XYZ file of C-alpha atoms in Angstrom:
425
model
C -9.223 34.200 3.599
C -6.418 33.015 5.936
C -3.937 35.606 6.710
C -1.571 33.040 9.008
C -2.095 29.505 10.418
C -3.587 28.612 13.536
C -2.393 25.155 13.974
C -0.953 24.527 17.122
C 2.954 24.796 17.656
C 3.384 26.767 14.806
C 6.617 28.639 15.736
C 6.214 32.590 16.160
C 8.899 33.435 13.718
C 7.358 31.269 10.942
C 3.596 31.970 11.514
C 3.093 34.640 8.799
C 4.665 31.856 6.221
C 2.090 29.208 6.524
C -1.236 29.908 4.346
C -4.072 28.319 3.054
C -3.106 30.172 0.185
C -5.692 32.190 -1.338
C -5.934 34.000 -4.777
C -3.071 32.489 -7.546
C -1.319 30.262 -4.459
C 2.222 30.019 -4.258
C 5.009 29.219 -1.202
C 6.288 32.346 0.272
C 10.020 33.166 -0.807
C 12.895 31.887 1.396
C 13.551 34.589 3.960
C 16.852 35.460 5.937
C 18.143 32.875 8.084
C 18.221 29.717 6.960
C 18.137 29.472 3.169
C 16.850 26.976 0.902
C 20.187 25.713 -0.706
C 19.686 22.364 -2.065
C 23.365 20.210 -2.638
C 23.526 18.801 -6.373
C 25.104 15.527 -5.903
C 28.452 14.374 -7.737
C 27.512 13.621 -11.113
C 24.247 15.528 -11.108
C 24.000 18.545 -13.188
C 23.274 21.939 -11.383
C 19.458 22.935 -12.425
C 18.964 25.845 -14.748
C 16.620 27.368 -16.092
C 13.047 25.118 -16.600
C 16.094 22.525 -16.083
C 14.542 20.056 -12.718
C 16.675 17.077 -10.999
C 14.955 13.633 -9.879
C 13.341 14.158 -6.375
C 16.102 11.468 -4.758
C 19.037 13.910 -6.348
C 17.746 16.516 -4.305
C 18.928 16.998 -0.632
C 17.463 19.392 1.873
C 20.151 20.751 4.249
C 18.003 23.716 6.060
C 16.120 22.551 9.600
C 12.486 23.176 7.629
C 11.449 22.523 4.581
C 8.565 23.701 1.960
C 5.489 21.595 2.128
C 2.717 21.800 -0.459
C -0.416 20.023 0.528
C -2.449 19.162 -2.319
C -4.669 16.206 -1.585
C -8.158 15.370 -3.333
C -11.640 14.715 -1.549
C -11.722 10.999 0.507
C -15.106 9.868 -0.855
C -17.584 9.500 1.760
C -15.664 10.755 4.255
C -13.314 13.993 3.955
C -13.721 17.087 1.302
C -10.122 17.993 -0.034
C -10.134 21.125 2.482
C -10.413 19.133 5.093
C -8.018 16.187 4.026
C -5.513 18.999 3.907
C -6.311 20.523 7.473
C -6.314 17.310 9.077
C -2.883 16.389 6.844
C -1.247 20.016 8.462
C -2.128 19.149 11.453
C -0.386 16.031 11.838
C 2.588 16.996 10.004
C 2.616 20.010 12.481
C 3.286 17.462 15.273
C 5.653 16.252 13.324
C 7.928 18.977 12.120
C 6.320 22.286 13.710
C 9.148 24.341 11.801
C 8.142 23.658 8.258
C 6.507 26.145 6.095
C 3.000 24.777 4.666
C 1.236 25.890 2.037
C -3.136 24.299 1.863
C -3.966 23.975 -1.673
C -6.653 21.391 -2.283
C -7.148 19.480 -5.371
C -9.181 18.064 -7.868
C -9.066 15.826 -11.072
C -12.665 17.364 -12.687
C -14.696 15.337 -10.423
C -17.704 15.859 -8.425
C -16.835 18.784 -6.289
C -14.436 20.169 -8.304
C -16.197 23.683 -8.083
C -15.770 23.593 -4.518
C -11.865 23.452 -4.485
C -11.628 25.778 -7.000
C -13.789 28.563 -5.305
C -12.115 27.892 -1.984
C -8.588 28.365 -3.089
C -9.178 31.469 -5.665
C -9.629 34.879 -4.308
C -12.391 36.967 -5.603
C -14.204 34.016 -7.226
C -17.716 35.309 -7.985
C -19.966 32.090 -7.596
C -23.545 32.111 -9.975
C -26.771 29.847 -9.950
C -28.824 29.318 -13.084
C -32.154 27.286 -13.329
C -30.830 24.218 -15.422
C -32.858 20.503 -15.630
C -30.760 17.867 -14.261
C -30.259 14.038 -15.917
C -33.325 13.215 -15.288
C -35.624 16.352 -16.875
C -35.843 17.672 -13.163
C -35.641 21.848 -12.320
C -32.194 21.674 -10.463
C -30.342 25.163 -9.453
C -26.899 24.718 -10.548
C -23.527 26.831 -9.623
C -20.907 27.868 -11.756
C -17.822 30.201 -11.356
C -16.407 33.263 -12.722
C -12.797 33.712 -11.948
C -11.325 37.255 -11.083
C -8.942 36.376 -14.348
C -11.476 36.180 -16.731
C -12.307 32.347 -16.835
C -15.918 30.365 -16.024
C -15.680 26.902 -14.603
C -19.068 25.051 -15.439
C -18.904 20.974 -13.104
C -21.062 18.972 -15.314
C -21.716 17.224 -12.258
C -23.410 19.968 -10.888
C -26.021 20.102 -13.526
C -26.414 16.129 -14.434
C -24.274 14.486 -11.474
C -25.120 11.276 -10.632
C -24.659 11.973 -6.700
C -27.930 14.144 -7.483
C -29.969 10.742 -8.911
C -31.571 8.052 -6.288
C -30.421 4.948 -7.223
C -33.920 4.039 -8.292
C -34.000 6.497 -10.620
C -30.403 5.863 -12.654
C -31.126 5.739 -16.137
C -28.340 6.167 -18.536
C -30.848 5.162 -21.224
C -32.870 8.223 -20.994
C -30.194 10.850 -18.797
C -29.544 13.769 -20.156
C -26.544 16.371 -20.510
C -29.023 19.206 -21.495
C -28.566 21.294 -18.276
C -24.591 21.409 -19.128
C -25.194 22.979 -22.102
C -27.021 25.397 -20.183
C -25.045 26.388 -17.940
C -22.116 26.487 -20.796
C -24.174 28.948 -22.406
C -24.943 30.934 -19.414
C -21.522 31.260 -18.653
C -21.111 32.294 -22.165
C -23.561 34.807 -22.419
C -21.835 36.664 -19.147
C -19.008 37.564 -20.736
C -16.306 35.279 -19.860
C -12.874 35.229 -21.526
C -13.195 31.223 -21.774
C -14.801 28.421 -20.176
C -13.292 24.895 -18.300
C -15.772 22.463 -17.935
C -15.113 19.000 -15.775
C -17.069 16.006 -17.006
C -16.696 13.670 -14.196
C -19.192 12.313 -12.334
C -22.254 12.544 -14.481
C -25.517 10.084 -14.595
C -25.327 10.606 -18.246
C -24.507 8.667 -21.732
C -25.951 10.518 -24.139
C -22.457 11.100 -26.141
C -22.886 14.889 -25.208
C -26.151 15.267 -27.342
C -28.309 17.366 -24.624
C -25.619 19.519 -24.029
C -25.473 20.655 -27.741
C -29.406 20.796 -28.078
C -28.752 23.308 -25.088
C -26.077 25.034 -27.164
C -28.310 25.407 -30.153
C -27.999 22.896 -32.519
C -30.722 20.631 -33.885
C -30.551 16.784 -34.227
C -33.197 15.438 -36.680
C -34.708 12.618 -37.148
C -35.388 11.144 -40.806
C -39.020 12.794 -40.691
C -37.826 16.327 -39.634
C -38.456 16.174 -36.663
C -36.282 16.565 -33.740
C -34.604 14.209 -31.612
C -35.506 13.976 -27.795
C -33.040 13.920 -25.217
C -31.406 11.103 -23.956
C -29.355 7.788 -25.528
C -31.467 6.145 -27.023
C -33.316 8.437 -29.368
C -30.126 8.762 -30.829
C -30.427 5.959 -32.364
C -33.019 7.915 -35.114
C -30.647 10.739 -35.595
C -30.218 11.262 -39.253
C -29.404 15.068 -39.535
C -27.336 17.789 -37.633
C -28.433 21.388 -38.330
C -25.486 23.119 -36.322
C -25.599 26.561 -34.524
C -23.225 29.550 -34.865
C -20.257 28.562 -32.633
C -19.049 29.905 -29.505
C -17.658 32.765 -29.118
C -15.093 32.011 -26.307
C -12.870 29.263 -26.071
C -13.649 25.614 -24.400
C -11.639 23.152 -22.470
C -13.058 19.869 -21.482
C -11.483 19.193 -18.073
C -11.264 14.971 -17.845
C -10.992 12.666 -15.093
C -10.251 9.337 -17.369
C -9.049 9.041 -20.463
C -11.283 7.169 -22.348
C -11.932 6.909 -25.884
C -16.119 6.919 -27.088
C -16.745 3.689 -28.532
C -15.544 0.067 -27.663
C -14.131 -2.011 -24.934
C -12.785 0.471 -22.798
C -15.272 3.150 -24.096
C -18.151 4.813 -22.190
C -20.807 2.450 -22.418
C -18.919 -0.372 -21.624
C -16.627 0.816 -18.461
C -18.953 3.662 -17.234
C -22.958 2.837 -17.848
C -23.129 -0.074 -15.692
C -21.945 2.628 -13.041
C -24.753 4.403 -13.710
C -27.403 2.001 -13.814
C -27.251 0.158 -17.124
C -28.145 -3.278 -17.182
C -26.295 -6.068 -19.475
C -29.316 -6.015 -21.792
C -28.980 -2.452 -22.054
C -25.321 -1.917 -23.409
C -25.300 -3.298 -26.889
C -28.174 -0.501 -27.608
C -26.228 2.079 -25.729
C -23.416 1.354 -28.063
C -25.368 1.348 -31.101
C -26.760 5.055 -30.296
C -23.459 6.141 -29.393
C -22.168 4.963 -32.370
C -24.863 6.369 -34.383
C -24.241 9.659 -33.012
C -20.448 9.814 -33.930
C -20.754 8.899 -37.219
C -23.554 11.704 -37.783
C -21.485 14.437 -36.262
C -18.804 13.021 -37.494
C -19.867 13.117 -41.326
C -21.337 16.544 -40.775
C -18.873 18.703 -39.101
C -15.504 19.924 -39.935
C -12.435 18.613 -38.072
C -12.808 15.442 -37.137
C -12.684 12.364 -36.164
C -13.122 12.709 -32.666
C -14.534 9.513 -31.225
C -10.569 8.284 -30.777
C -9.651 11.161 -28.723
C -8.328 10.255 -25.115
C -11.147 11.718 -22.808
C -14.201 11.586 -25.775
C -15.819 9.073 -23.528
C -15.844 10.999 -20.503
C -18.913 11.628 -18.679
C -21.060 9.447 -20.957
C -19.486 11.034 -24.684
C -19.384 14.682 -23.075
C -16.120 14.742 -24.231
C -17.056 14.099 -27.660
C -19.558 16.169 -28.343
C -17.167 19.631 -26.922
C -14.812 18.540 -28.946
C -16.828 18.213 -31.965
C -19.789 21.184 -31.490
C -17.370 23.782 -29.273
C -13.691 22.934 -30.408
C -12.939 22.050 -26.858
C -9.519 21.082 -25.688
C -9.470 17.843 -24.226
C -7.085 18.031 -21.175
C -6.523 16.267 -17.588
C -8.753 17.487 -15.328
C -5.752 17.577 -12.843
C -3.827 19.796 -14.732
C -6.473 21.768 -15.665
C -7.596 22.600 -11.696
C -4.038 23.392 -10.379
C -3.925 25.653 -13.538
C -6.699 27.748 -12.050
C -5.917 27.278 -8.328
C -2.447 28.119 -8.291
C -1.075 25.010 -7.363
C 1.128 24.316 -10.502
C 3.143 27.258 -9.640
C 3.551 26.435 -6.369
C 4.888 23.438 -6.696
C 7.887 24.374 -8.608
C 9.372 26.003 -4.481
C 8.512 22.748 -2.758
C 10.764 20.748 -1.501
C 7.662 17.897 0.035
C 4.331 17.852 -1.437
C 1.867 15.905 0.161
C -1.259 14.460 -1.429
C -3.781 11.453 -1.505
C -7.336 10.703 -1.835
C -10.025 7.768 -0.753
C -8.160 5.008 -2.940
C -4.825 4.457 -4.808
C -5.180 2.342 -7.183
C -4.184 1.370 -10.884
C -6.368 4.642 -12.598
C -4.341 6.804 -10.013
C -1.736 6.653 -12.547
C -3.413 7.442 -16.027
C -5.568 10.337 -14.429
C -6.316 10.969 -10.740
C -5.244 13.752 -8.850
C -2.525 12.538 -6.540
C -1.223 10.995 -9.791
C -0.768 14.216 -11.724
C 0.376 16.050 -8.225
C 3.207 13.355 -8.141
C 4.316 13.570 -11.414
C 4.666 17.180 -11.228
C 6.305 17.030 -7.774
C 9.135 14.666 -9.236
C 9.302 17.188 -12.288
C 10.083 19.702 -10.058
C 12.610 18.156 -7.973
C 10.461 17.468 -4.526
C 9.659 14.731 -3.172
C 6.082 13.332 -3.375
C 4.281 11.645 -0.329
C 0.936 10.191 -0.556
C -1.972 9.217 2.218
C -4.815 7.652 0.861
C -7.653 5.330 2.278
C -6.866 2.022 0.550
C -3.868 1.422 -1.329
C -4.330 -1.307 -3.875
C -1.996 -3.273 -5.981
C 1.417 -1.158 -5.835
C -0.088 2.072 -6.607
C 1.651 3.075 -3.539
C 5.005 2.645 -4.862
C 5.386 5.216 -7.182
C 5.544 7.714 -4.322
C 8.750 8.528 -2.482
C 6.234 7.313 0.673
C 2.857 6.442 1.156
C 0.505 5.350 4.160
C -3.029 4.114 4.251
C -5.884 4.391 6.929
C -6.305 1.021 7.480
C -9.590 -1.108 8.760
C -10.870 2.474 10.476
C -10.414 4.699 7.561
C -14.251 5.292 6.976
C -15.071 5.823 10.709
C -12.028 8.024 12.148
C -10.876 9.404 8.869
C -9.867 13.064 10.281
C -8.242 11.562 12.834
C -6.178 8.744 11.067
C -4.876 11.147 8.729
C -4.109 13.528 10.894
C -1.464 10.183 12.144
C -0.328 9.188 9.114
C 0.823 12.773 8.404
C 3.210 12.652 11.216
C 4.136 9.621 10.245
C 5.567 10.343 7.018
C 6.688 13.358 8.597
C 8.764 11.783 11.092
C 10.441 9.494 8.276
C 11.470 12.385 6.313
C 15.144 12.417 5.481
């Protein structure tokens, strides 16, 4: 744990002030001296209460300001931790007087554990013996928050990161060793469990997961159904277990719906290794599987819920078998990290990730971290590796790497930190 920064030209007096936050994270309070007193323009209304002004209503008078760092991972290059060093350290150059506060994000994604562990004090981090998407022995991690929580990655059981390319089948992956860990977790005594779902090898709709949990998929003969996406396709009977006895949320990184054009076999399998011949079969199992559950258990539909196609129908099938709460995996993170709170004292919040593009938007991290900057009145600044289209424009400034971003990608953000710092108003 950080007690103060050690950047260099971090100014004596305001040393103490600038964290990689630890524990529930939050900006320190103003202190004497110069005072955070932002003008309300003619015409604007004076903020009260949960009240917030528009980020370009809000003018910063004092010689520093509050900066919350929040970026994601750069894939292939930079782990959120150390996107957000190398952002401090260029905005250090930059302004040396502002007050920074490291708190690295996630939208549910592959290393979501990672952030989450590294920003929470007193995390106590677990491994259980799960099988990964493949049938493989795999020793998995989960989490147990000092505040009662568990956060289970999928990816860390079935990820496809933890699959040779040669062996990416999202015929025959499996979800099992989620449901494993889910019921570790369970059976520790947690007060409730978040589970991310993105970046599996999996698109079994969720169905090794709940033969994990307990419940039995038959075929017509009795027997049960094997794991993987295409047995599915023989399922004729659900024989549910006793539920859960602490509450689920699915943590998403897209929002997705099971079945059809923009559902999990058709925008995710071929990322996982499916060829053309293989989809209409994949659909037909999926498809199979939602209208068993569906016809069997109470509550439903689900298959139309925003986020039931994440990691391969792993959204559908917590829903369905766990009454899970389908939320943005965004949200969901800076819940446990501490960074929705401390957004609401920043006047600059800083994030990015390896590409901007048109999903940053819907569901990404730096797309959530923006909207919730502008919520709160601050202003929202994004570095990223690529920007595409005008995903760029949504921020109140953004930079990319440019042609060097995968070979100097410390260093270039490190630059275009200054940069924007240096064209702050």
């Amino acid at each position: 744990m950080h007690q103060e920064s050690d950047l260099p030209g971090v100014c004596p007096r305001r040393r103490r002030c600038i964290a990689t936050v630890p524990g529930p994270a939050r900006l320190p309070p103003a202190k004497a001296g110069p005072t955070y007193t932002p003008r309300v323009p003619r015409g604007t209304r004076e903020r009260r209460g949960n009240a917030r002004a528009r980020p370009r209503d809000r003018t910063i008078e004092e010689p520093y300001v509050r900066v919350v760092v929040a970026p994601d991972k750069f894939a292939g290059t930079l782990s959120a931790r150390e996107a957000a060093e190398a952002v401090a350290r260029g905005w250090r150059r930059a302004r040396p007087d502002d007050e920074l506060a490291l708190i690295p994000t996630a939208d549910g994604g592959e290393g979501t554990l990672d952030v989450v562990a590294d920003a929470v004090s007193g995390v106590r981090v677990h491994e259980a013996e799960v099988v990964d998407a493949t049938g493989h022995a795999r020793t998995a991690r989960w989490v147990a928050l000092p505040s009662g929580p568990a956060l289970v990655e999928g990816a860390e059981a079935c990820g496809l990161a933890h699959v040779s390319p040669e062996h990416r089948d999202p015929r025959w992956a499996t979800s099992y060793g989620v449901g494993q860990l889910i019921r570790t977790a369970t059976d520790s005594g947690v007060t409730r469990i978040v589970v991310t779902l993105g970046g599996t090898a999996t698109v079994d709709g969720g169905a090794g997961a709940v033969l994990a949990l307990g419940h039995r998929l038959r075929r017509p003969d009795g027997n049960g159904v094997k794991v993987g996406a295409l047995p599915l396709l023989d399922l004729a009977t659900i024989e549910p277990a006793p539920a859960l006895e602490v509450p689920v949320t699915a943590a998403v990184d897209v929002a997705n719906p099971l079945l059809g054009p923009d559902g999990a076999v058709a925008v995710f399998a071929p990322q996982k290794g499916a060829s053309p011949e293989d989809l209409p079969r994949l659909e037909e199992a999926l498809t199979r599987f939602a209208d068993v559950v569906e016809g069997t258990l109470p509550g439903g539909p689900w298959r139309e819920v925003p986020g039931a196609g994440a990691a391969g129908g792993l959204g559908f099938a917590l829903a369905a078998f766990c009454d899970a709460r389908l939320e943005g995996g965004a949200a969901a993170v800076a819940a446990l990290t501490g960074l929705d709170r401390a957004l609401d004292h920043a006047d600059v919040v800083v994030t990015g990730e390896g590409r901007l593009d048109a999903q940053t938007r819907h569901s990404k991290a730096p797309g959530w971290v923006r909207d919730r900057a502008h919520a709160a009145g601050a202003r929202a600044l994004a570095i990223a590796g690529q920007i595409l289209e005008d995903a760029g424009a949504a921020f109140d400034d953004a930079a990319d790497l440019g042609p060097h971003g995968f070979e100097r990608a410390a260093e270039l953000v490190a630059e275009r930190a200054a940069e924007l710092a240096g064209r702050l108003p």
